[in-house]
Short mmCIF file of C-alpha atoms in Angstrom, two decimals:
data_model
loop_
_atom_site.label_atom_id
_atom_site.label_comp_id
_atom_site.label_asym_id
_atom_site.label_seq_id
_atom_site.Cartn_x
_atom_site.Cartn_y
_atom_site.Cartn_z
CA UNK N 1 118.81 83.82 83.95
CA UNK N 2 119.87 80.64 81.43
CA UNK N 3 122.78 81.61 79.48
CA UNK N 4 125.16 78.93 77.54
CA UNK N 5 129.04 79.75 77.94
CA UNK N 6 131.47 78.86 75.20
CA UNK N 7 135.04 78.76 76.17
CA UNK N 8 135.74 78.00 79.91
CA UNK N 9 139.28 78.94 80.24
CA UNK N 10 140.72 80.85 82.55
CA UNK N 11 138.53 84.16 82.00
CA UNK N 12 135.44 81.91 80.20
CA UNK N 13 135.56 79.72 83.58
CA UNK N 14 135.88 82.15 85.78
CA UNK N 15 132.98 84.56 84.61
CA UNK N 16 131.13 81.45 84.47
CA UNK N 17 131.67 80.35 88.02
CA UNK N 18 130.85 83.89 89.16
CA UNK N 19 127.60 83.90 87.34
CA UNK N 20 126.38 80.68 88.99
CA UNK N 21 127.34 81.78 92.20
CA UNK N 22 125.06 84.51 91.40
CA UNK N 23 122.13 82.54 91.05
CA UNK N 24 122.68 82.02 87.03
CA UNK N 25 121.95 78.98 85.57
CA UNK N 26 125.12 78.62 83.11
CA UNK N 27 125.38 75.83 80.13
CA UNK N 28 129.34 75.51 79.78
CA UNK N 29 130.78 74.34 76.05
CA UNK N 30 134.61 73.70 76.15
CA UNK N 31 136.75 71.58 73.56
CA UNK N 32 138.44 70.15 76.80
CA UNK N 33 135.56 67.36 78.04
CA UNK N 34 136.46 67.58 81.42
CA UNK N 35 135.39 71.15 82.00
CA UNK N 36 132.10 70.98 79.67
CA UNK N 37 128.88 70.48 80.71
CA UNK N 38 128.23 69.27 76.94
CA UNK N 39 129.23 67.40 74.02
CA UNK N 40 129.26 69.86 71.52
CA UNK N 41 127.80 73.40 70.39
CA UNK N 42 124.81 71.45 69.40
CA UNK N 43 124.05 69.73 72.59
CA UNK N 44 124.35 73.29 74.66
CA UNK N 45 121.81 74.99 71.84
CA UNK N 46 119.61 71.87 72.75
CA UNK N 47 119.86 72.71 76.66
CA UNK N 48 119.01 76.07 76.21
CA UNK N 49 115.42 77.55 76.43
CA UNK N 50 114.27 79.95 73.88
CA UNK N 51 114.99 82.68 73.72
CA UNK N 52 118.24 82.02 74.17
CA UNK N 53 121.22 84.27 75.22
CA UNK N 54 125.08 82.30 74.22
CA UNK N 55 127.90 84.06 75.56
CA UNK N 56 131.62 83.49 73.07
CA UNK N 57 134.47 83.31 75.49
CA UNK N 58 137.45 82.16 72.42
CA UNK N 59 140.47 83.50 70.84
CA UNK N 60 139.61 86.45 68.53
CA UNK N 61 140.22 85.88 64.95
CA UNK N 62 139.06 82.74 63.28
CA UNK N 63 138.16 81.19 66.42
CA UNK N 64 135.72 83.13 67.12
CA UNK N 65 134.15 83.43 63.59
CA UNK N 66 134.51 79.90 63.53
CA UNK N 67 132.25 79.49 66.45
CA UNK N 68 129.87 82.69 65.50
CA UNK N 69 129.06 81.11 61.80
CA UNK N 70 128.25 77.42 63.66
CA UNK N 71 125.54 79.34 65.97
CA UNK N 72 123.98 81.07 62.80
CA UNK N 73 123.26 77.95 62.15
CA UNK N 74 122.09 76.41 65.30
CA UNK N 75 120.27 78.74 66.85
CA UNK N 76 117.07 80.63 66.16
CA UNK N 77 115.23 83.50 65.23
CA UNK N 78 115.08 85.87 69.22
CA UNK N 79 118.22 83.76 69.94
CA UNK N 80 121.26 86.52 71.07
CA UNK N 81 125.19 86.15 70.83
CA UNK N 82 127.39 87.75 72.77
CA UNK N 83 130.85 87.87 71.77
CA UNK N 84 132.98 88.42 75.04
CA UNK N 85 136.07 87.98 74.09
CA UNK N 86 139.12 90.88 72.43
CA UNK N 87 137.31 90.94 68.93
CA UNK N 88 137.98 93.85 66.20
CA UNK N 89 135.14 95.97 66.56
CA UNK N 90 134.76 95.65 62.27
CA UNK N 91 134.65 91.67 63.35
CA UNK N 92 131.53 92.28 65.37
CA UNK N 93 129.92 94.54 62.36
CA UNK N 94 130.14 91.68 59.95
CA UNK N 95 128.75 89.24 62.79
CA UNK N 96 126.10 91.41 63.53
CA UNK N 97 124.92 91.19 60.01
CA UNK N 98 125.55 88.04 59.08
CA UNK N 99 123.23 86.91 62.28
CA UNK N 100 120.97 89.87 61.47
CA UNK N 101 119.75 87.64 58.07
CA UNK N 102 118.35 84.74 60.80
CA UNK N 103 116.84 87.02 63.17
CA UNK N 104 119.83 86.71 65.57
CA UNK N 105 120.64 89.22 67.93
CA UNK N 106 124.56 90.11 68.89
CA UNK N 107 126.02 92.14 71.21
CA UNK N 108 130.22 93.11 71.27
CA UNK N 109 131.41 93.18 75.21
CA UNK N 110 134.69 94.18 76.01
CA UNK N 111 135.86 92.54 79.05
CA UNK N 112 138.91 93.78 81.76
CA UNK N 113 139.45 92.22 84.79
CA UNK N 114 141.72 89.05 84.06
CA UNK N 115 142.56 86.37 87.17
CA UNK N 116 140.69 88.93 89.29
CA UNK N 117 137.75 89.23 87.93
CA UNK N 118 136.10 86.09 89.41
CA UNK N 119 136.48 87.88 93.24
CA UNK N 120 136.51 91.47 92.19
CA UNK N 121 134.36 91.78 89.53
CA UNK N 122 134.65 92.28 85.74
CA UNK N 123 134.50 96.07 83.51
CA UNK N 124 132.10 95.36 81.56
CA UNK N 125 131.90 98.09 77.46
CA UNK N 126 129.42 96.74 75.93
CA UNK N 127 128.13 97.28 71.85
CA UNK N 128 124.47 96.51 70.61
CA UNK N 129 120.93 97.99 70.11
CA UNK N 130 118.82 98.80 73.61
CA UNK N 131 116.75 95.40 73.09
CA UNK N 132 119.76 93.09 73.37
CA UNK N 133 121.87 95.04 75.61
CA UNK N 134 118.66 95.53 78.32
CA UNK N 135 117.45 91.82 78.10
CA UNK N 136 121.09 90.85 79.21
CA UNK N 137 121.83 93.07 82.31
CA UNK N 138 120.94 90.48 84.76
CA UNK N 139 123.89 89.04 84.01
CA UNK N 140 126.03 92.12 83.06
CA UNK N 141 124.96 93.10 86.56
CA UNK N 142 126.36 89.71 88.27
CA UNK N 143 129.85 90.08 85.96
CA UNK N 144 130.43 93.56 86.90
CA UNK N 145 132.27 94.84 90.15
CA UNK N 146 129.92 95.83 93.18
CA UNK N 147 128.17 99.40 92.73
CA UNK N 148 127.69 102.20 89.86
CA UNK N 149 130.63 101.88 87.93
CA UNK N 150 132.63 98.68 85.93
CA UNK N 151 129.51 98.47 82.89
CA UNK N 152 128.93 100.59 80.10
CA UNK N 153 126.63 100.37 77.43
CA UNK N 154 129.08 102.18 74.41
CA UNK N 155 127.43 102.54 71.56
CA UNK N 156 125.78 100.42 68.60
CA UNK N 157 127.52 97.26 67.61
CA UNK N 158 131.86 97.41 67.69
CA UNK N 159 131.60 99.91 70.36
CA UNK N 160 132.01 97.56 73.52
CA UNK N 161 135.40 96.32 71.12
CA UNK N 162 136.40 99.71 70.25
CA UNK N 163 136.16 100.92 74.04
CA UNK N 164 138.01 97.96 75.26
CA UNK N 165 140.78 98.47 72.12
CA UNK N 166 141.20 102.34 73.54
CA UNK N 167 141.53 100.95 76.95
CA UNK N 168 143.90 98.32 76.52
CA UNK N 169 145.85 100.51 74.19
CA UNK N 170 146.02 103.31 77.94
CA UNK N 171 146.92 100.49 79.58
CA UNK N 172 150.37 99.76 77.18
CA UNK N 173 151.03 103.40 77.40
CA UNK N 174 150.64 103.42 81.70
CA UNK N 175 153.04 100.08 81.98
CA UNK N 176 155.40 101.49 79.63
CA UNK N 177 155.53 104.47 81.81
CA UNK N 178 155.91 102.67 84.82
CA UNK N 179 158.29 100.41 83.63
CA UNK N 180 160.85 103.28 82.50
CA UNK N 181 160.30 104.89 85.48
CA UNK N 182 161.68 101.56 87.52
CA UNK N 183 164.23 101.20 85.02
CA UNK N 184 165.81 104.43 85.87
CA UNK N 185 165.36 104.28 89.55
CA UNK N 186 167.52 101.05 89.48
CA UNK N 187 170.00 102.49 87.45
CA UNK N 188 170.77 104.92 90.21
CA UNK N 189 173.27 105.27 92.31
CA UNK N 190 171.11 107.36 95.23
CA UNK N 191 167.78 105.85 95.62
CA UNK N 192 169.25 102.28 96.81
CA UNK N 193 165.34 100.94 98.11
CA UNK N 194 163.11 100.86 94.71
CA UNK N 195 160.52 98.53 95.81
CA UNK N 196 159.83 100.61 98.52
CA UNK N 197 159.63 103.84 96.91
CA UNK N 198 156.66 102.24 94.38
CA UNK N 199 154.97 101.47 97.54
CA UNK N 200 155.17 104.86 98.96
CA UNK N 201 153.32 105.85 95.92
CA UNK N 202 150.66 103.46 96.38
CA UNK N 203 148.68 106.13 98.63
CA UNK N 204 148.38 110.10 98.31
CA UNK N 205 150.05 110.44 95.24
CA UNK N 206 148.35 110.97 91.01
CA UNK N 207 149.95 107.85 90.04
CA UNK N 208 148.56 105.57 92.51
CA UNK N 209 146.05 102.87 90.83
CA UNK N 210 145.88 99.00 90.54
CA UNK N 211 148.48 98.24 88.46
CA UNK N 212 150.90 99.99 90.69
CA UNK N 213 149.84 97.83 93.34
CA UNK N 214 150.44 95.04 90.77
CA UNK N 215 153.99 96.01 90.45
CA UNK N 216 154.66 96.34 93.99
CA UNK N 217 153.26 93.36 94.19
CA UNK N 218 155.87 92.12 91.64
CA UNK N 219 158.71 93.42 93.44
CA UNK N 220 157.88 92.25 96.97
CA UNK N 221 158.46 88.51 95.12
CA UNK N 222 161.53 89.32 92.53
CA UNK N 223 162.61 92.66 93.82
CA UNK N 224 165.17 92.78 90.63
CA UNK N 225 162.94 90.89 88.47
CA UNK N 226 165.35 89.01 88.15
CA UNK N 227 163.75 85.79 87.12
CA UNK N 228 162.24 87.50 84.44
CA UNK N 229 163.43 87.76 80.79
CA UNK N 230 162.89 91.21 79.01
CA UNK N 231 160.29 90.26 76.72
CA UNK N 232 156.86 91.20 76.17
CA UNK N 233 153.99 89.89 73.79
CA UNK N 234 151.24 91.91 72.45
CA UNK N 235 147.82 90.83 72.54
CA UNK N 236 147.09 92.87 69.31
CA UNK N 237 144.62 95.08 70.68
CA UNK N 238 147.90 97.89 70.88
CA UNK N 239 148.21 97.25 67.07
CA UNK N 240 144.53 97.78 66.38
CA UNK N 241 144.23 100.80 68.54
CA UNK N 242 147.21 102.35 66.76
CA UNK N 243 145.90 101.51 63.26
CA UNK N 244 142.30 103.31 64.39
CA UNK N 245 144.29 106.30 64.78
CA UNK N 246 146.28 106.12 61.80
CA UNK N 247 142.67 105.56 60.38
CA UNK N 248 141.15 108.93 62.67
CA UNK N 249 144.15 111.05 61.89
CA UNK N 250 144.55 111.39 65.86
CA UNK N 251 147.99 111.26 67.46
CA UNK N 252 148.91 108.72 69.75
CA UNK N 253 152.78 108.88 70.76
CA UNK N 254 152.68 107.88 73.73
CA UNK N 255 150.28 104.65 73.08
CA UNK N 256 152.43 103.92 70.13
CA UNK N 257 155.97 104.04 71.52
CA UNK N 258 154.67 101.73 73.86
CA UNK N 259 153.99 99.72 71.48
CA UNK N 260 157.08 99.37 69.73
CA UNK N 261 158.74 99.16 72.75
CA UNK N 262 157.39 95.51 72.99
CA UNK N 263 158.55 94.59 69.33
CA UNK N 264 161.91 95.97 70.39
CA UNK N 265 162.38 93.60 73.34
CA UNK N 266 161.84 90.47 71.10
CA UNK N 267 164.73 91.41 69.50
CA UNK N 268 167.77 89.88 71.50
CA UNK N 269 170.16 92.00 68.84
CA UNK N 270 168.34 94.66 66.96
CA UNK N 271 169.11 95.00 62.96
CA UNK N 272 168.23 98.34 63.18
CA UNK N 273 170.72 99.02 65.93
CA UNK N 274 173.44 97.56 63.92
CA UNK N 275 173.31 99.69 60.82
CA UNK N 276 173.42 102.67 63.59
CA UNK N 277 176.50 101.41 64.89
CA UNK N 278 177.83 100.90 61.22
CA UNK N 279 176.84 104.34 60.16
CA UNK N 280 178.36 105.77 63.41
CA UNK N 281 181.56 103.88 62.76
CA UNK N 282 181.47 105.03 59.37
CA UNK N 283 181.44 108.86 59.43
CA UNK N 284 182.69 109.37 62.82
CA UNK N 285 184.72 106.23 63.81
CA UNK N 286 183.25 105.37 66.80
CA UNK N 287 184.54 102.07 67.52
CA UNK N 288 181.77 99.39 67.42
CA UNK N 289 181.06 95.52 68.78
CA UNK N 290 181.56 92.80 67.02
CA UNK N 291 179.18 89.69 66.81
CA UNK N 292 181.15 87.96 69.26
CA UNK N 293 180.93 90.70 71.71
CA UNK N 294 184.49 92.13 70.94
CA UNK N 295 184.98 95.60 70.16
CA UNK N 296 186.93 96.85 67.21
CA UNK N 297 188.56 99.68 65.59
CA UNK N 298 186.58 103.08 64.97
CA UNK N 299 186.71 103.69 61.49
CA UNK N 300 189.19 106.47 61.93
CA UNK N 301 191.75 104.62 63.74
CA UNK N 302 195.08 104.24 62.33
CA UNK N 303 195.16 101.76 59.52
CA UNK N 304 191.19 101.85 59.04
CA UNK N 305 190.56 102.36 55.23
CA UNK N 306 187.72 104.82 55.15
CA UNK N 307 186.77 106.69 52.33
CA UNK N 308 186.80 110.35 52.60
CA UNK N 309 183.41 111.88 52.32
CA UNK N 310 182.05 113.92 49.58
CA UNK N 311 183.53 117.66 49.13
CA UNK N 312 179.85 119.28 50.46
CA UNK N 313 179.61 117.27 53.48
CA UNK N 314 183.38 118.50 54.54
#
């Protein structure tokens, strides 16, 4: 199957590679001219045959309606886009539409599988009517790992986005978990081997999966991670998936401490944290630290002027 590729970084060049080697004939658009096949989104519509099928492998946001408005333009009535990359699902609604008016297919695919993907195989949720969805499975097919599972076909447009939200959303919640869970092993004093204990959990146990192999693969090269810096973006996919179910009234603690656990390690010395160690110094005079890492007087010490507090909290 033809299908033109816009973005090839490292996931947009990697599924692309993978579809060729799968007997795909793939039209590659890149800003950077020494990965594109073409000169711009004009000359890739050009090289396509009708009808044609242009898979959107760029930033979410106004990248990628940057790029999805251009098409509209370009291509033509039995033309489909795919939008592959970590799109809100009410993104791909309004896409889906505003295509809709030319006759434009779209379909929403949620794609896992990151540096990996090009040898194992992407997962593959994808979003759309049957027509668009079934005309593309040759190459949903080549993308996706080897036997029944790694595609699904979600729901109507948004659900390939939604799915992947949900799953990347699991997926803060599981490294939170595991993260904690080394945390506390290295803080004690009688397990002394914590890379190995991960890896005896790698086989037999509930826990094991891939991205505990990933961490004992992190271990085996910085057993104390120690060339690592506590700090953790968020691709804003955990926001989204939180704000859904703010939006479905359905609790998701776990998902959403995880979540705030990655705002908290941006902060190298937490606001918050300091009016807790003011109001802890304040009505019971724990001593507290000062900004120059020196620790002072609790508020009850001798000489501290503290006010008393009120007669009903005596």
């Amino acid at each position: 199957m033809q299908i033109g590729m816009i973005g090839l970084g490292r996931m947009g060049g990697n599924m692309a590679e993978r579809l060729r080697r799968g007997g795909h004939e793939v039209v590659g658009y890149d800003r950077d001219p020494s990965v594109s096949d073409v000169g711009s989104l004009k000359d890739l519509v050009e090289r396509l045959q009708a009808p044609r099928a242009v898979w959107v492998m760029v930033p979410a946001g106004a990248p990628t309606r940057a790029t999805v408005e251009q098409l509209r333009d370009l291509l033509s009535e039995g033309d489909v886009v795919i939008d592959g990359g970590n799109s809100h699902y009410l993104d791909d609604q309004r896409h889906a539409a505003d295509l809709g008016t030319r006759g434009i297919g779209f379909v929403d695919v949620g794609v896992s599988g990151g540096v990996w993907g090009l040898q194992n195989g992407y997962a593959l949720m994808a979003g759309g009517e049957d027509e668009h969805v079934g005309r593309l499975m040759p190459v949903f097919d080549t993308l996706k790992p080897e036997g029944e599972d790694g595609f699904v076909h979600a729901g109507s447009v948004g659900a390939g986005h939604f799915a992947k939200m949900v799953h990347n959303g699991i997926e803060y919640g599981m490294m939170q978990a595991f993260a904690e869970g080394w945390e506390l092993l290295e803080a004690s004093d009688v397990v002394t081997n914590v890379p190995e204990t991960f890896a005896s959990w790698r086989h037999g146990t509930v826990i094991q999966s891939w991205l505990l192999d990933l961490l004992v693969r992190a271990l085996k090269d910085d057993p104390d991670l120690a060339e690592l810096k506590g700090y953790a973006e968020d691709s804003g996919e955990g926001r989204w998936t939180v704000q859904a179910a703010v939006d479905h009234a359905v609790p998701l603690p776990a998902i959403t401490a995880a979540l705030y656990a990655r705002f908290a390690s941006r902060q190298a010395d937490s606001p918050a944290m300091k009016m807790v160690a003011a109001l802890r110094n304040q009505f019971g005079g724990h001593a507290v630290a000062s900004a120059e890492g020196q620790t002072g007087k609790g508020a009850d010490s001798p000489g501290a002027d503290v006010a008393p507090p009120p007669e009903a909290d005596r």
